[in-house]
Coordinates of C-alpha atoms in Angstrom, one line a residue:
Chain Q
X16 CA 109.2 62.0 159.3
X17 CA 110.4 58.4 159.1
X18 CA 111.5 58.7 154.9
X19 CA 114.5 56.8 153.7
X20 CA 116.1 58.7 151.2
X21 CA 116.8 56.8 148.4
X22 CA 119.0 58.9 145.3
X23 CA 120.2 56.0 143.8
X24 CA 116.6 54.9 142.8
X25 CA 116.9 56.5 139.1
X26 CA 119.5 53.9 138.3
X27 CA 117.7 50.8 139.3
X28 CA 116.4 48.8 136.9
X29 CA 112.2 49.2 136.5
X30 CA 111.8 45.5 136.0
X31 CA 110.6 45.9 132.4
X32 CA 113.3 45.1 130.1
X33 CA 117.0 46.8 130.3
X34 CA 115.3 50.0 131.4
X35 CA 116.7 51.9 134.4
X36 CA 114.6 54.8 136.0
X37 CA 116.2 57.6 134.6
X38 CA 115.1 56.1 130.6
X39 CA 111.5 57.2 131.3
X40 CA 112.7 60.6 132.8
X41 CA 114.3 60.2 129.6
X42 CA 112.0 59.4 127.8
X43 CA 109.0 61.7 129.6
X44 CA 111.5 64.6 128.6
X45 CA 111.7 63.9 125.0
X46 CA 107.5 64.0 125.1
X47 CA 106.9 66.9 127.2
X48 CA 109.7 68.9 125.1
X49 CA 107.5 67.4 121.2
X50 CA 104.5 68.4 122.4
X51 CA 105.3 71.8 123.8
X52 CA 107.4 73.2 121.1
X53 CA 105.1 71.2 118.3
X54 CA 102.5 72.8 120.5
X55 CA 104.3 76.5 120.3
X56 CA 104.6 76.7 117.0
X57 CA 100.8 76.2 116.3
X58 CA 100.2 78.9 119.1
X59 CA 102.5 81.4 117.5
X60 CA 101.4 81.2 113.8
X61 CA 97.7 80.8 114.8
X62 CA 98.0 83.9 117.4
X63 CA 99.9 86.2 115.2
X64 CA 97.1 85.7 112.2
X65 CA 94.5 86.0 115.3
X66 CA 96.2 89.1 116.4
X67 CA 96.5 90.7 113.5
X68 CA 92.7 90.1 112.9
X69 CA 91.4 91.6 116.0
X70 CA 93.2 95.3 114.7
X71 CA 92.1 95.1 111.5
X72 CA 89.6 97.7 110.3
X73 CA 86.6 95.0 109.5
X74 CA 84.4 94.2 111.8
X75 CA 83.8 90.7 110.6
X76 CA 87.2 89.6 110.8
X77 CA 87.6 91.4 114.3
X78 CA 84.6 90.1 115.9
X79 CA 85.9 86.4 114.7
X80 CA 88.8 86.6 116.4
X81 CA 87.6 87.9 119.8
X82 CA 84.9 84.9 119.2
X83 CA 88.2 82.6 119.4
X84 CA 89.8 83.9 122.2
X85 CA 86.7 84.1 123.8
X86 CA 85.9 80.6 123.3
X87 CA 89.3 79.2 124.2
X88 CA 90.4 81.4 127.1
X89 CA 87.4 80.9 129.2
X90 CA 86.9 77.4 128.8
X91 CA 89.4 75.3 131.4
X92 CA 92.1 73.6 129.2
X93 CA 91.7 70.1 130.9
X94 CA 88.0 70.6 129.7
X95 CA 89.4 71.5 125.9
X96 CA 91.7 68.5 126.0
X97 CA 89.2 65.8 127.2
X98 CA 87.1 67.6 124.4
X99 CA 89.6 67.0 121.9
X100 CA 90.3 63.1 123.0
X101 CA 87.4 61.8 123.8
X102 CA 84.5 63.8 122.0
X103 CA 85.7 65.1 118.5
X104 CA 87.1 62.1 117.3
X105 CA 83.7 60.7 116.8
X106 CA 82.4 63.4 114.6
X107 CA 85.2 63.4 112.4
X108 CA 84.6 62.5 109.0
X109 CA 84.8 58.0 108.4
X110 CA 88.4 58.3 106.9
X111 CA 89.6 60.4 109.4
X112 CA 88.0 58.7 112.2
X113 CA 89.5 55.0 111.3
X114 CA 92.8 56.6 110.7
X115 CA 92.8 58.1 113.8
X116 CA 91.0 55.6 116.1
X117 CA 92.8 52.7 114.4
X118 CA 95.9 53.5 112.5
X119 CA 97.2 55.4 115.2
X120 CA 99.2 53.9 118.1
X121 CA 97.8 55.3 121.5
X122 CA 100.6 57.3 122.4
X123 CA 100.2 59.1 118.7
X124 CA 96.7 59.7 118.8
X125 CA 96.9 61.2 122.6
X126 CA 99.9 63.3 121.1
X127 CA 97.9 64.4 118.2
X128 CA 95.3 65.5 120.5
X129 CA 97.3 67.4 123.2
X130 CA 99.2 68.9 120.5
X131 CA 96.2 70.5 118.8
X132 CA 94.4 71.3 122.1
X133 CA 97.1 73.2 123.3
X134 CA 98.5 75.1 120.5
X135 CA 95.1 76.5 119.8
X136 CA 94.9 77.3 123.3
X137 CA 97.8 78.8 123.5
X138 CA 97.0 80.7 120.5
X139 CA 94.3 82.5 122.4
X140 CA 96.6 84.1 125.0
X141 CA 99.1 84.9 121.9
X142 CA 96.8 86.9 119.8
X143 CA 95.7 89.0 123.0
X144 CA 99.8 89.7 123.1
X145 CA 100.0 90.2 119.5
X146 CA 96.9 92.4 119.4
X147 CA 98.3 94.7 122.3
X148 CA 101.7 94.9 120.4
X149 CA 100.1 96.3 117.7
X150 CA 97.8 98.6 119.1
X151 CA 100.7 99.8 121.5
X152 CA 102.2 101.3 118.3
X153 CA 101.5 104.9 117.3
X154 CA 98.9 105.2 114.6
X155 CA 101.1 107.1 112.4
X156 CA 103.5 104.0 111.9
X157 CA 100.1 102.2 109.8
X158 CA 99.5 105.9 108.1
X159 CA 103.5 106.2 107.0
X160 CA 103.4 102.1 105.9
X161 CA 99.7 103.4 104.0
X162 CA 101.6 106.7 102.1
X163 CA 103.9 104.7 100.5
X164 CA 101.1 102.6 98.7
X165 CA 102.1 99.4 100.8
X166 CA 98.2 97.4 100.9
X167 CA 97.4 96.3 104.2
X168 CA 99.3 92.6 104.2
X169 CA 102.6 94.8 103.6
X170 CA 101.9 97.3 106.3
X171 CA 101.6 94.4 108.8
X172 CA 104.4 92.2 106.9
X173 CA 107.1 95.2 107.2
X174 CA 105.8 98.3 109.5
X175 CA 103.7 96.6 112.3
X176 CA 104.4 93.4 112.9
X177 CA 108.2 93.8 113.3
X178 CA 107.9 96.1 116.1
X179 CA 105.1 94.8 117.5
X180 CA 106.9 91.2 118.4
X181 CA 110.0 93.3 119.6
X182 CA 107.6 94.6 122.2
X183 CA 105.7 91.2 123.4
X184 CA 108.9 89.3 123.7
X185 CA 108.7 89.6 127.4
X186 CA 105.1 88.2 127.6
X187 CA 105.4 85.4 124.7
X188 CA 108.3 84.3 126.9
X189 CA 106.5 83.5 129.7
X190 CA 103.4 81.9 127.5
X191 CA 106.6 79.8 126.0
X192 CA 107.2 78.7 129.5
X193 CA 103.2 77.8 130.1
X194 CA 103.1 75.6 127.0
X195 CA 105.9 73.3 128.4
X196 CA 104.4 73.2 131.8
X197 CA 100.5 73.3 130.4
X198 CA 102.2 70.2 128.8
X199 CA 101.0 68.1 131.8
X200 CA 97.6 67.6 130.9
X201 CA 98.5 65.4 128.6
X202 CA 99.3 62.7 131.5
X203 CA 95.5 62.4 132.0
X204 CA 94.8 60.7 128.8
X205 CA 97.5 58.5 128.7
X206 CA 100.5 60.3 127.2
X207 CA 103.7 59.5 128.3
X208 CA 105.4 62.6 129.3
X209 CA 107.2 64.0 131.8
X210 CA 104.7 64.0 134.7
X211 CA 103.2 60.7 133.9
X212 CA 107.1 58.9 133.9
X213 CA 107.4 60.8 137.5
X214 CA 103.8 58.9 138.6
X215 CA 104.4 55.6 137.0
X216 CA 108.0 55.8 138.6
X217 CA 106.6 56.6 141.9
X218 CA 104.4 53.8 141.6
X219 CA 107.3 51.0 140.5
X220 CA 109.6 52.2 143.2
X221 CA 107.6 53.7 145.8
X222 CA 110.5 56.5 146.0
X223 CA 107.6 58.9 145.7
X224 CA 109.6 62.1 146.9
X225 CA 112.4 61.7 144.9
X226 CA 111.0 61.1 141.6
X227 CA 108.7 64.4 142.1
X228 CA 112.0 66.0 143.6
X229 CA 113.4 65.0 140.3
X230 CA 110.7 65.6 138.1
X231 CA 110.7 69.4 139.5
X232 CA 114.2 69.8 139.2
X233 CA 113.9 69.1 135.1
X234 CA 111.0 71.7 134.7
X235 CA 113.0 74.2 136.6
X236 CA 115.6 73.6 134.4
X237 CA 114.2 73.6 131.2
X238 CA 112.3 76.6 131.5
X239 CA 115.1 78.6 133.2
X240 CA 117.1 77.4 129.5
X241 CA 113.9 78.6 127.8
X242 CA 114.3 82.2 129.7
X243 CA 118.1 82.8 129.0
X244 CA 117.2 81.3 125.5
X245 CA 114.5 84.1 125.2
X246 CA 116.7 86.7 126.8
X247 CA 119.3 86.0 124.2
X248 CA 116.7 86.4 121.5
X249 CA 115.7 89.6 122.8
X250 CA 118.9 91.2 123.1
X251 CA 119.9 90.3 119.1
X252 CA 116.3 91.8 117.8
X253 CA 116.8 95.0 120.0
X254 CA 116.9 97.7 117.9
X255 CA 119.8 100.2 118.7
X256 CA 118.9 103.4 120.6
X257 CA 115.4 102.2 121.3
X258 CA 114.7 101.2 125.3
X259 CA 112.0 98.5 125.1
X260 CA 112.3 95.9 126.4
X261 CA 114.5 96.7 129.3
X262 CA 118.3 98.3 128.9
Chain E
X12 CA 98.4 118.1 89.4
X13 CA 95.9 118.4 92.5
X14 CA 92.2 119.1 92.1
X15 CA 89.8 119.7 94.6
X16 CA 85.6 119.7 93.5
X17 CA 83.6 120.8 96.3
X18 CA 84.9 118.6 99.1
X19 CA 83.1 118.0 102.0
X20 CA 84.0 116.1 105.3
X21 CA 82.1 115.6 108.4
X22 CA 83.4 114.4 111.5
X23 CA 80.2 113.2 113.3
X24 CA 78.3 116.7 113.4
X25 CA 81.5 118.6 112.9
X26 CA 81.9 120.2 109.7
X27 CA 86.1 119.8 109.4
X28 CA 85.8 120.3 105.2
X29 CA 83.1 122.7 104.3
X30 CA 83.3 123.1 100.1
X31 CA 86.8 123.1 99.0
X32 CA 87.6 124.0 95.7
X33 CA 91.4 124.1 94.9
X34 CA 93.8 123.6 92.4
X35 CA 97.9 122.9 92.4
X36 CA 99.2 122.9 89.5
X37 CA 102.5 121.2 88.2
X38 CA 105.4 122.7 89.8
X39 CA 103.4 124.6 91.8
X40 CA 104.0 125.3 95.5
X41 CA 101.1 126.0 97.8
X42 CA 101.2 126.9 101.5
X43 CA 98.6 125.8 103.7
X44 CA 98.0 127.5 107.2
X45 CA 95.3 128.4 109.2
X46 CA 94.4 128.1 113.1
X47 CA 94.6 124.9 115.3
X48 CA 91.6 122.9 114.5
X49 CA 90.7 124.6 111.2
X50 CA 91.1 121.5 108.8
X51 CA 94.2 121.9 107.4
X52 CA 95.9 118.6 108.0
X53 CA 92.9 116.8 107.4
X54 CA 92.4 118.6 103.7
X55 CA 96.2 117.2 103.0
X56 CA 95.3 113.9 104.4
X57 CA 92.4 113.6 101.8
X58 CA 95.3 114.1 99.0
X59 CA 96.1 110.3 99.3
X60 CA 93.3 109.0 101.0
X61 CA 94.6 108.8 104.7
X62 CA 91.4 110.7 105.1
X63 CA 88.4 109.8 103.0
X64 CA 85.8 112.3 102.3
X65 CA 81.8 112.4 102.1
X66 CA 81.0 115.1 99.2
X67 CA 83.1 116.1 96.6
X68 CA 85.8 114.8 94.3
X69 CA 89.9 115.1 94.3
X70 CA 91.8 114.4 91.4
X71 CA 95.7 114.0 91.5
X72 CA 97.4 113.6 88.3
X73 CA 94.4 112.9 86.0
X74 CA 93.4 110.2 88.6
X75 CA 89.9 110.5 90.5
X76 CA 91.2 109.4 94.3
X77 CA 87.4 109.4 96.0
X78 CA 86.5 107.2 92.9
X79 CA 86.6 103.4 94.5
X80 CA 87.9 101.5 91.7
X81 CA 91.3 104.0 92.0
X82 CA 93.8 102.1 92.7
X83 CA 94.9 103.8 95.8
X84 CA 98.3 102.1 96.7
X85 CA 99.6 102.9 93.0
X86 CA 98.4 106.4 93.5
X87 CA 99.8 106.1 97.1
X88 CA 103.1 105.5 95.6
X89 CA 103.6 108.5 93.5
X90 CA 102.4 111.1 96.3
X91 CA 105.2 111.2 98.7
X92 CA 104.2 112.4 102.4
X93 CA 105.8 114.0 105.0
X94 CA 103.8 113.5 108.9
X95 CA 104.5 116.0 111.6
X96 CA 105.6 113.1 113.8
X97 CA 108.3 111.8 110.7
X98 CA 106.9 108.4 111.2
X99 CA 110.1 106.6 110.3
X100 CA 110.0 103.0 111.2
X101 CA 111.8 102.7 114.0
X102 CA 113.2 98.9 113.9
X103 CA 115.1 99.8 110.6
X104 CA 118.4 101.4 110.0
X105 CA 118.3 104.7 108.0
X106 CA 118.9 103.5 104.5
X107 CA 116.5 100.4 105.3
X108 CA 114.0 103.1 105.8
X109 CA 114.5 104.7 102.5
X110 CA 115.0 101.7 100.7
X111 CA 111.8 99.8 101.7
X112 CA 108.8 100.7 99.7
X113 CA 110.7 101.0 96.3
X114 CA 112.2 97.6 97.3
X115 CA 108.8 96.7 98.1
X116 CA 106.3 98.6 95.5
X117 CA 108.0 99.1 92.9
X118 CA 110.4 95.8 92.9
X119 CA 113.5 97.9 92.5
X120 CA 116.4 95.7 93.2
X121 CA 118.2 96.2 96.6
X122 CA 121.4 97.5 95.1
X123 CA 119.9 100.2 92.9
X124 CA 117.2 101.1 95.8
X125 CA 120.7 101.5 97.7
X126 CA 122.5 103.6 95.5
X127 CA 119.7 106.0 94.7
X128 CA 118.8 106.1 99.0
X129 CA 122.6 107.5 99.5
X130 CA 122.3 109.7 96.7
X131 CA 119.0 110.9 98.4
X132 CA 121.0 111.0 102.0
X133 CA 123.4 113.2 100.2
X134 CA 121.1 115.4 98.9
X135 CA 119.3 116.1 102.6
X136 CA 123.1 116.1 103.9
X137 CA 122.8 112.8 105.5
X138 CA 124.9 110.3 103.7
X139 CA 127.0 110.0 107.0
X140 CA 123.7 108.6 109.0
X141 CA 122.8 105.6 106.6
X142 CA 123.6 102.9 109.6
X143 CA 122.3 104.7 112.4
X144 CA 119.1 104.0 113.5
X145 CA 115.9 106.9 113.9
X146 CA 116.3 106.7 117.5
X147 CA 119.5 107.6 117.3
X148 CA 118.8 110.7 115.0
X149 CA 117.7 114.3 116.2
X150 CA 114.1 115.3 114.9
X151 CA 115.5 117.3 112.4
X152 CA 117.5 114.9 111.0
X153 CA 115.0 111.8 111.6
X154 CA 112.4 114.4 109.3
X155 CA 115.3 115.0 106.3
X156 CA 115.3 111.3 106.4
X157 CA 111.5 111.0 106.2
X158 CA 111.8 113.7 103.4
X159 CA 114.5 111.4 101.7
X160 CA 112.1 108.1 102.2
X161 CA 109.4 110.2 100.3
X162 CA 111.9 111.3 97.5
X163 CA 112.6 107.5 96.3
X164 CA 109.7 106.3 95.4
X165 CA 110.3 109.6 92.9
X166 CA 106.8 111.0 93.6
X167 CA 105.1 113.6 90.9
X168 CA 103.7 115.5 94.3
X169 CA 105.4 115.7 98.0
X170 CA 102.7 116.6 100.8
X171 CA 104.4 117.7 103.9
X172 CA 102.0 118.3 107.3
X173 CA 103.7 120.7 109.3
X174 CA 106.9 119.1 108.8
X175 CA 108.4 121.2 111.2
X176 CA 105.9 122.0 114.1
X177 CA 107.2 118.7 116.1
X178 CA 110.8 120.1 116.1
X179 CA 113.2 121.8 118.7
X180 CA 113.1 125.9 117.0
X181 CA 117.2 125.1 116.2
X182 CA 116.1 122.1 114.1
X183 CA 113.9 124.0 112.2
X184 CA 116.3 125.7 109.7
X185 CA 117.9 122.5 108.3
X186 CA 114.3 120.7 107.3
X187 CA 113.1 123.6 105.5
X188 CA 116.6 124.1 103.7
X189 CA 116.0 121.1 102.2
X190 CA 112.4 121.9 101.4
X191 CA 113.3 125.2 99.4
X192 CA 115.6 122.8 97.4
X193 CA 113.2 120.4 96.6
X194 CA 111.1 123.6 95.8
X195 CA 113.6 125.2 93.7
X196 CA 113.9 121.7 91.5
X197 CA 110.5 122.1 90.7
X198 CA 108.7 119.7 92.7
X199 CA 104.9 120.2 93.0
X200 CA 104.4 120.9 96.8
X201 CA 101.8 121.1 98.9
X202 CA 102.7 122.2 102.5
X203 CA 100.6 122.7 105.8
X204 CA 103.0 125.2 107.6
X205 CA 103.2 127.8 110.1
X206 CA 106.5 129.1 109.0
X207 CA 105.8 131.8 107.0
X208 CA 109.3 132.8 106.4
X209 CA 109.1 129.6 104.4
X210 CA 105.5 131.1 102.9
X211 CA 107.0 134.2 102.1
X212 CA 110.2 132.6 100.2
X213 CA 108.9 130.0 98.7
X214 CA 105.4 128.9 98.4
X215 CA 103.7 130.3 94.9
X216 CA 100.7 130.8 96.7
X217 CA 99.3 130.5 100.4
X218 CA 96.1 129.0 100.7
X219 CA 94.2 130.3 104.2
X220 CA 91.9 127.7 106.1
X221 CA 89.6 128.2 108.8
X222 CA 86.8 125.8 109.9
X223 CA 87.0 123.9 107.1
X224 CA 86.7 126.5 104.3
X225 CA 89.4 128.2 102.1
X226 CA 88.9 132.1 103.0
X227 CA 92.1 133.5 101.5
X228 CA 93.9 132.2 98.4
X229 CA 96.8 134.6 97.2
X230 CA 100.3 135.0 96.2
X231 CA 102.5 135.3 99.7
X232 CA 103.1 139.4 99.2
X233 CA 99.8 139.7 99.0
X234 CA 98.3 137.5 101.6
X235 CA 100.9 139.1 104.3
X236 CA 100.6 142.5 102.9
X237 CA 97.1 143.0 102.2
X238 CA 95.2 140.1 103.7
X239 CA 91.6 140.3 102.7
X240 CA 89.7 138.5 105.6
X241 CA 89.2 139.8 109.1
X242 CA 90.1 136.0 110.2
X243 CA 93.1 136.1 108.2
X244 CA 94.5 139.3 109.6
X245 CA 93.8 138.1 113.1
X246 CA 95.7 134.8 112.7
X247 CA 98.5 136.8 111.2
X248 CA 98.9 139.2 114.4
X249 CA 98.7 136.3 116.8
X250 CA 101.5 134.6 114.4
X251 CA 103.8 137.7 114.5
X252 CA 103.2 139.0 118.2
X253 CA 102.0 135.8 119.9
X254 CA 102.0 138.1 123.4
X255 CA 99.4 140.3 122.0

């Protein structure tokens, strides 16, 4: 393969302004990393509530959480986020819709878009996790929360919930991990982010190879910090004398 | 203190509480034994409401508990309960274990939920254990600690199913030491048991279930020495020559 390597590319100048390459690496970090953990956060308060629906003893509540997951697992997330972009805008209430369509700068209305599409779902996967948590835990843990006259919301607050986390950290780690690289989609309606810096650099510079070389090299690196990060969590929550979750 | 009316509970077509009429009164401490299967833990689970019931009424201390506008948690809170399995929580240290419903509940405030939780660890012969973690406790001691978490919400009643039958026979001795204390303070006790060493020594009366129906009722000299039904006697042999 005739291919002249080319490293120093990221510190050419792009031809727009002051900017060298590497800026919009930069740049496409800073997005991927705002919508991801923006995105997270969503997931995991959304999931646990989810979660914590699907084991309660009602069958209303339950059956309106497996509806969610349901709903939000089987449908392909590029499908949810063109949904989100391009279809519920319209029906949004008239306030809403001008604020949205005309207050917003692109970039923050495709941000507000991929941000909501993927923390709810992301929320799916989490309340399966949370749901298994729970039910992983013996039954007497709910009845010993129940004798000491704590109402439901306590027995989850202090008894369940807890433990239950302790035990999903291993799986909510790598659903971490799939939020920042899910995070992609959001190249496809115009966002800014990583991936879409690596394209529109490939496309200024024609260095095609290395800016994907590049581009990998950052979500390797990112989620490896996310997995020490997560291992690091795990180890101060373990509790002493207790094996889950590994040695 | 505890008042059973006619209590009936079906489990699908299984009859597991067939017209129970019992009384324990303040103070009082009533063994509860019977075969495998026969309803016992289930009647002692209808105390506080773990197990709800389809005829009948229970009343604990002047409170209807199958009435639904009971509070339950409230009554929950003064009926302290003692599982087979301990049930401590396992993510929380010792006194953390003890300390968490009154905390919780009752709003005590963390240092005098503290102080009372050692006194308490004292009195099961635990003080020693407060930072360790149940894992890290034998059963026996993991179920003095459970008998300590019941003790501080400072419950007018302690319900104990078969706080004994999930431990090692050496561990045995210590849990129901600290039962015949509690006993001999005057708790009100009701206990699903097979140890009737304990029966004999302590209980006021021993209550006999099987399928769901109370067929002996009697002070413990009696029931061992003269036991009325043919069930009883049978499940008394097996209990004393388990070969035969």
């Amino acid at each position: 393969m005739n291919y002249n390597w080319d490293w120093g590319v990221f510190f050419k100048s792009t031809g727009v302004g002051q900017e060298i390459y590497l800026d919009w690496f930069v740049s496409g970090l800073g997005w991927t990393i705002a919508v991801a953990l923006v995105a997270w956060i969503i997931a995991l308060i959304l999931g646990a509530v989810l979660g914590v629906m699907r084991t309660v003893p009602n069958r209303l509540v339950a059956g309106i959480a497996t509806a969610y997951v349901e709903l939000f697992r089987n449908v392909p997330l590029l499908v949810q986020l063109f949904i989100w972009y391009f279809l519920v805008p319209d029906y949004l209430p008239e306030g809403l819709q001008t604020w949205f369509k005309q207050d917003l700068s692109p970039a923050t209305s495709a941000y507000v878009s991929v941000v909501v599409c993927l923390g709810l779902f992301t929320a799916a996967r989490v309340c399966e996790q949370v749901r298994t948590g729970i039910q992983a835990l013996p039954r007497g843990q709910a009845y010993a929360g129940l004798a000491v006259g704590f109402n439901l919301v306590q027995v989850y607050r202090h008894v369940l919930l807890p433990q239950a986390f302790r035990i999903i950290i291993p799986p909510l780690t790598s659903e971490f991990l799939n939020v920042f690289k899910n995070s992609s989609v959001a190249s496809l309606i115009g966002l800014m982010e990583l991936l879409a810096q690596t394209r529109q650099t490939a496309e200024f510079s024609a260095n095609i190879f290395e800016a994907f070389t590049l581009a990998t090299l950052i979500y390797f690196v990112l989620n490896m910090s996310l997995m020490v990060f997560m291992g690091w969590v795990e180890r101060r929550v373990r509790v002493p004398g207790l094996m889950v979750g590994g040695k | 203190m505890i008042r059973f009316i006619n209590v009936h509970k079906w489990f699908k077509d299984l009859h597991v509480l067939n017209g129970i009429d019992l009384q324990v009164a303040q103070g009082e401490v009533v063994v509860v034994c019977g075969p495998s299967g026969s309803g016992k833990s289930t009647l002692i689970r209808t105390v506080n409401q773990l197990e709800s019931i389809n005829e009948g009424e229970i009343w604990v201390d002047g409170k209807n508990v199958t009435d639904p506008k009971t509070d339950l948690n409230a009554l929950r809170a003064e009926v302290g309960f003692v599982f087979q399995h301990f049930n401590l929580y396992p993510h929380l240290s010792v006194l953390d274990n003890i300390t968490l419903s009154p905390m919780r509940v009752k709003k005590m405030e963390r240092v005098a939920a503290e102080k009372r939780a050692e006194e308490l660890l004292e009195r099961v012969g635990l003080a020693h254990k407060k930072d360790a973690f149940p894992a890290q406790l034998s059963g026996g001691q993991q179920q003095r600690v459970a008998i300590a978490r019941g003790l501080a919400m400072q419950p007018q009643v302690m319900l104990f199913d078969e706080p004994t039958s999930a431990l090692d026979p050496e561990m045995i001795g210590e849990v129901l030491k600290v039962m015949k204390d509690l006993a001999e303070s005057g708790m009100t006790m009701m206990v699903v048991t097979h140890e009737m060493g304990f029966a004999r020594e302590v209980a006021d009366r021993v209550v006999f279930v099987d399928h769901g129906r109370i067929l002996e009722e009697a002070p413990p000299e009696e029931f061992f020495m003269r036991p009325q039904h043919e069930r009883a006697q049978q499940f008394l042999r097996q209990l004393l020559t388990p070969m035969n």
